[in-house]
mmCIF file of C-alpha atoms in Angstrom:
data_model
loop_
_atom_site.group_PDB
_atom_site.id
_atom_site.type_symbol
_atom_site.label_atom_id
_atom_site.label_comp_id
_atom_site.label_asym_id
_atom_site.label_seq_id
_atom_site.Cartn_x
_atom_site.Cartn_y
_atom_site.Cartn_z
ATOM 1 C CA MET A 220 11.371 9.429 1.238
ATOM 2 C CA LEU A 221 10.613 8.582 -1.963
ATOM 3 C CA VAL A 222 11.945 10.201 -5.697
ATOM 4 C CA VAL A 223 9.801 9.675 -8.832
ATOM 5 C CA ASP A 224 12.674 10.108 -11.856
ATOM 6 C CA ARG A 225 10.026 10.651 -14.832
ATOM 7 C CA ASP A 226 13.038 11.099 -17.642
ATOM 8 C CA ASN A 227 14.357 7.781 -16.793
ATOM 9 C CA ASP A 228 11.335 5.528 -15.702
ATOM 10 C CA ARG A 229 12.559 5.398 -11.721
ATOM 11 C CA LEU A 230 10.929 5.549 -8.307
ATOM 12 C CA TYR A 231 13.494 5.500 -5.831
ATOM 13 C CA GLU A 232 12.381 5.283 -2.297
ATOM 14 C CA ILE A 233 14.075 5.165 1.088
ATOM 15 C CA GLY A 234 13.783 4.503 4.744
ATOM 16 C CA GLY A 235 13.914 6.114 7.252
ATOM 17 C CA ALA A 236 15.247 9.207 6.042
ATOM 18 C CA GLU A 237 17.093 11.883 8.222
ATOM 19 C CA PRO A 238 19.729 15.006 7.334
ATOM 20 C CA GLN A 239 22.682 15.074 9.555
ATOM 21 C CA ALA A 240 23.739 17.752 10.786
ATOM 22 C CA ASP A 241 26.774 18.069 8.403
ATOM 23 C CA GLY A 242 24.385 18.239 5.537
ATOM 24 C CA SER A 243 24.133 14.776 4.206
ATOM 25 C CA TRP A 244 21.342 11.864 4.307
ATOM 26 C CA GLN A 245 21.363 9.001 6.466
ATOM 27 C CA ALA A 246 18.547 6.007 5.952
ATOM 28 C CA HIS A 247 17.868 2.645 6.990
ATOM 29 C CA CYS A 248 17.454 0.943 3.254
ATOM 30 C CA GLY A 249 16.722 1.942 0.221
ATOM 31 C CA ALA A 250 14.899 0.312 -2.886
ATOM 32 C CA VAL A 251 15.037 1.423 -6.600
ATOM 33 C CA PHE A 252 12.051 0.519 -8.907
ATOM 34 C CA HIS A 253 11.531 0.464 -13.149
ATOM 35 C CA ALA A 254 8.237 1.956 -14.199
ATOM 36 C CA ASP A 255 8.513 1.220 -17.458
ATOM 37 C CA SER A 256 8.250 -2.586 -16.231
ATOM 38 C CA ASN A 257 5.531 -4.723 -14.412
ATOM 39 C CA ALA A 258 8.119 -6.901 -12.727
ATOM 40 C CA VAL A 259 9.424 -7.219 -9.840
ATOM 41 C CA ARG A 260 12.508 -5.060 -8.597
ATOM 42 C CA PRO A 261 15.425 -6.777 -10.927
ATOM 43 C CA THR A 262 17.312 -7.503 -7.805
ATOM 44 C CA ALA A 263 15.584 -8.299 -5.572
ATOM 45 C CA GLN A 264 14.960 -11.826 -4.069
ATOM 46 C CA PRO A 265 13.044 -13.633 -1.470
ATOM 47 C CA GLY A 266 13.423 -11.979 1.924
ATOM 48 C CA TRP A 267 14.860 -8.187 0.607
ATOM 49 C CA THR A 268 12.551 -5.042 1.694
ATOM 50 C CA SER A 269 12.620 -1.927 0.607
ATOM 51 C CA ALA A 270 11.187 1.313 2.245
ATOM 52 C CA ASP A 271 7.709 -0.705 2.877
ATOM 53 C CA ALA A 272 8.158 -4.126 5.375
ATOM 54 C CA ALA A 273 7.131 -6.506 2.015
ATOM 55 C CA GLY A 274 9.439 -4.931 -0.048
ATOM 56 C CA LEU A 275 7.000 -3.317 -1.925
ATOM 57 C CA PRO A 276 7.029 0.377 -4.062
ATOM 58 C CA ILE A 277 5.254 2.087 -1.733
ATOM 59 C CA PHE A 278 4.689 5.432 -4.051
ATOM 60 C CA PRO A 279 1.913 2.989 -6.773
ATOM 61 C CA GLY A 280 -0.160 2.290 -3.939
ATOM 62 C CA LEU A 281 -0.415 5.587 -2.116
ATOM 63 C CA VAL A 282 -4.128 7.535 -2.736
ATOM 64 C CA ARG A 283 -3.632 10.511 -3.960
ATOM 65 C CA TYR A 284 -5.707 13.508 -4.336
ATOM 66 C CA ASP A 285 -5.586 13.857 -7.237
ATOM 67 C CA GLU A 286 -7.648 10.615 -8.714
ATOM 68 C CA ALA A 287 -10.249 10.450 -5.579
ATOM 69 C CA ARG A 288 -11.776 13.815 -6.192
ATOM 70 C CA LEU A 289 -12.359 13.138 -9.396
ATOM 71 C CA GLY A 290 -14.876 10.392 -7.484
ATOM 72 C CA PRO A 291 -16.014 6.410 -8.309
ATOM 73 C CA GLY A 292 -13.634 4.569 -10.781
ATOM 74 C CA GLY A 293 -10.888 7.386 -10.024
ATOM 75 C CA ILE A 294 -8.628 4.823 -8.781
ATOM 76 C CA ARG A 295 -7.173 2.411 -11.523
ATOM 77 C CA HIS A 296 -4.844 0.615 -9.273
ATOM 78 C CA ALA A 297 -4.999 -1.053 -5.914
ATOM 79 C CA LEU A 298 -4.152 0.296 -3.031
ATOM 80 C CA ARG A 299 -1.594 -0.648 0.042
ATOM 81 C CA PHE A 300 -2.624 -0.708 3.921
ATOM 82 C CA THR A 301 -1.321 -1.992 7.081
ATOM 83 C CA VAL A 302 -1.959 -3.999 9.514
ATOM 84 C CA ALA A 303 -1.026 -4.216 13.396
ATOM 85 C CA ARG A 304 0.224 -7.534 13.842
ATOM 86 C CA THR A 305 1.124 -9.512 10.139
ATOM 87 C CA ARG A 306 3.256 -13.558 10.723
ATOM 88 C CA ARG A 307 6.416 -14.550 8.996
ATOM 89 C CA ALA A 308 5.329 -15.154 5.543
ATOM 90 C CA PHE A 309 4.292 -12.997 2.941
ATOM 91 C CA VAL A 310 3.097 -13.229 -1.229
ATOM 92 C CA PRO A 311 5.069 -13.113 -3.732
ATOM 93 C CA PRO A 312 4.877 -10.111 -5.230
ATOM 94 C CA ALA A 313 6.084 -9.679 -1.736
ATOM 95 C CA THR A 314 10.049 -10.054 -1.001
ATOM 96 C CA HIS A 315 10.042 -9.848 3.031
ATOM 97 C CA TYR A 316 8.405 -10.226 5.876
ATOM 98 C CA ALA A 317 8.696 -8.507 9.124
ATOM 99 C CA SER A 318 6.931 -10.636 11.975
ATOM 100 C CA ALA A 319 8.287 -12.975 14.429
ATOM 101 C CA ASN A 320 4.495 -15.342 14.696
ATOM 102 C CA THR A 321 4.051 -18.110 12.630
ATOM 103 C CA SER A 322 -0.104 -17.906 13.715
ATOM 104 C CA ALA A 323 -1.862 -18.486 10.370
ATOM 105 C CA ASN A 324 -4.286 -16.348 12.253
ATOM 106 C CA LEU A 325 -2.712 -13.142 10.959
ATOM 107 C CA PRO A 326 -2.416 -12.093 7.229
ATOM 108 C CA PRO A 327 1.210 -12.756 5.371
ATOM 109 C CA MET A 328 2.293 -9.121 3.912
ATOM 110 C CA GLY A 329 1.383 -9.114 0.151
ATOM 111 C CA MET A 330 -1.822 -10.433 1.116
ATOM 112 C CA ARG A 331 -4.782 -9.149 -1.085
ATOM 113 C CA VAL A 332 -7.894 -8.625 0.206
ATOM 114 C CA ARG A 333 -11.280 -6.569 -2.186
ATOM 115 C CA LEU A 334 -13.831 -5.469 -1.054
ATOM 116 C CA LYS A 335 -17.098 -7.204 -0.796
ATOM 117 C CA ALA A 336 -18.811 -6.637 -3.971
ATOM 118 C CA GLY A 337 -22.053 -6.807 -2.126
ATOM 119 C CA TYR A 338 -20.647 -3.546 0.129
ATOM 120 C CA GLN A 339 -23.260 -0.655 -0.965
ATOM 121 C CA ILE A 340 -20.886 2.107 -1.009
ATOM 122 C CA PRO A 341 -23.403 4.958 0.983
ATOM 123 C CA ALA A 342 -24.432 8.288 -0.947
ATOM 124 C CA GLY A 343 -23.844 10.807 1.481
ATOM 125 C CA PHE A 344 -20.121 10.103 1.345
ATOM 126 C CA SER A 345 -17.583 12.311 -0.611
ATOM 127 C CA PRO A 346 -16.555 12.045 -3.965
ATOM 128 C CA GLU A 347 -13.561 11.294 -2.565
ATOM 129 C CA VAL A 348 -14.254 8.117 -0.337
ATOM 130 C CA LYS A 349 -16.587 6.353 -2.892
ATOM 131 C CA ALA A 350 -13.268 7.289 -5.165
ATOM 132 C CA ILE A 351 -11.072 5.220 -2.503
ATOM 133 C CA LEU A 352 -14.196 2.448 -1.753
ATOM 134 C CA THR A 353 -14.502 2.371 -5.575
ATOM 135 C CA ALA A 354 -11.040 0.764 -5.690
ATOM 136 C CA MET A 355 -10.925 -0.754 -2.753
ATOM 137 C CA GLN A 356 -14.166 -2.989 -4.413
ATOM 138 C CA THR A 357 -12.521 -2.774 -8.399
ATOM 139 C CA HIS A 358 -8.643 -3.190 -7.622
ATOM 140 C CA GLY A 359 -7.947 -4.311 -3.695
ATOM 141 C CA MET A 360 -5.897 -3.710 -1.316
ATOM 142 C CA PHE A 361 -2.526 -5.689 -0.412
ATOM 143 C CA VAL A 362 -0.804 -5.739 3.289
ATOM 144 C CA ALA A 363 2.406 -3.394 2.752
ATOM 145 C CA ASP A 364 3.587 -2.877 6.109
ATOM 146 C CA ASN A 365 3.208 -3.141 10.296
ATOM 147 C CA GLY A 366 0.734 -0.023 11.352
ATOM 148 C CA SER A 367 -2.611 0.051 12.668
ATOM 149 C CA ASN A 368 -5.180 -1.726 11.443
ATOM 150 C CA TRP A 369 -6.417 -0.676 7.925
ATOM 151 C CA PHE A 370 -4.871 2.060 7.547
ATOM 152 C CA VAL A 371 -4.892 3.467 3.485
ATOM 153 C CA SER A 372 -1.669 4.958 2.993
ATOM 154 C CA GLY A 373 -2.461 8.564 1.381
ATOM 155 C CA ALA A 374 -0.008 11.248 -0.779
ATOM 156 C CA PRO A 375 0.197 14.247 1.625
ATOM 157 C CA ASP A 376 -1.642 16.980 0.086
ATOM 158 C CA ASP A 377 -4.151 19.954 1.222
ATOM 159 C CA ARG A 378 -6.907 19.330 0.008
ATOM 160 C CA TRP A 379 -7.621 16.665 1.865
ATOM 161 C CA ASP A 380 -10.497 16.951 4.648
ATOM 162 C CA ASN A 381 -9.104 13.956 6.949
ATOM 163 C CA ASP A 382 -12.232 14.722 9.483
ATOM 164 C CA THR A 383 -14.512 13.219 6.724
ATOM 165 C CA LEU A 384 -12.024 9.878 5.171
ATOM 166 C CA VAL A 385 -11.596 8.691 9.413
ATOM 167 C CA GLY A 386 -15.100 9.550 9.832
ATOM 168 C CA GLN A 387 -16.806 8.281 7.086
ATOM 169 C CA LEU A 388 -13.427 5.756 6.261
ATOM 170 C CA ALA A 389 -14.010 4.624 10.185
ATOM 171 C CA GLN A 390 -17.570 2.621 9.115
ATOM 172 C CA VAL A 391 -16.186 0.178 7.262
ATOM 173 C CA LYS A 392 -15.420 -3.004 8.716
ATOM 174 C CA GLY A 393 -13.038 -5.718 7.898
ATOM 175 C CA SER A 394 -15.957 -8.101 7.706
ATOM 176 C CA ASN A 395 -16.836 -5.973 4.483
ATOM 177 C CA PHE A 396 -14.098 -6.855 2.281
ATOM 178 C CA GLU A 397 -12.913 -11.389 1.015
ATOM 179 C CA VAL A 398 -8.730 -12.111 0.976
ATOM 180 C CA VAL A 399 -8.652 -12.663 -2.991
ATOM 181 C CA GLU A 400 -4.782 -13.965 -3.563
ATOM 182 C CA MET A 401 -2.872 -15.949 -1.298
ATOM 183 C CA ARG A 402 -0.296 -18.460 -4.168
ATOM 184 C CA GLY A 403 2.902 -18.781 -3.770
ATOM 185 C CA LEU A 404 2.498 -17.863 0.413
ATOM 186 C CA VAL A 405 6.678 -17.632 1.589
ATOM 187 C CA THR A 406 6.908 -18.578 5.457
ATOM 188 C CA GLN A 407 11.055 -19.298 5.107
ATOM 189 C CA VAL A 408 14.163 -17.366 2.884
#
C-alpha cells in the first residue's frame, strides 16, 4: 500500500497490507520517506528494509501512465526493476539485501543499470514503450526487489495496453544493458 501525503511531503509505504475481519489492518513492514528531501530515510540504518526488499521507496521508481503517454522524455526518473535471484549485498542508497547467496555473479540490491546508448529504440514501438526505453537510457534502473527477471514496476492504470507493453519490452534483452553503479557495496550489516 502506497500513500502520498502531499500536504506534508511524506510517502508512506506498507508491505503486505491486508484488511482484517474486525476492520483493522495487518502488515509485514512499513516505512516513511520524506518527499521534500533527497536524503535516505532519516531513520534508515544499513540492514533496514521497507515495503521494497532493497529498503528503497517504491513510488518514485514506478512507471506511471501519465508520464509514459508523453512519449520519449516524458519519464524523468530512474525506474525500479526486479530480478529472480540477488546476492547477499546492497549498493547505497539501498539499505537491505534479501538473499543468503554470496555469489558475485548475482546482482546486489540497488545495483544501477542503464540501457546502452547504442541501443536503437525501434520506430514501430508504442509511444509509452519508447518513453520507458528512453528513461532506461537516460536515467537507468535499479534492482529494487526479487521477482521476475527484468520486470519493471508500473502504477496500475486502465489506460495501459499490457499486451503491447509485454510484447515490445520483451524484445529488449539483458545484454542491451550495462552496469553503471556499484560503488559502496555492503555485504555485512
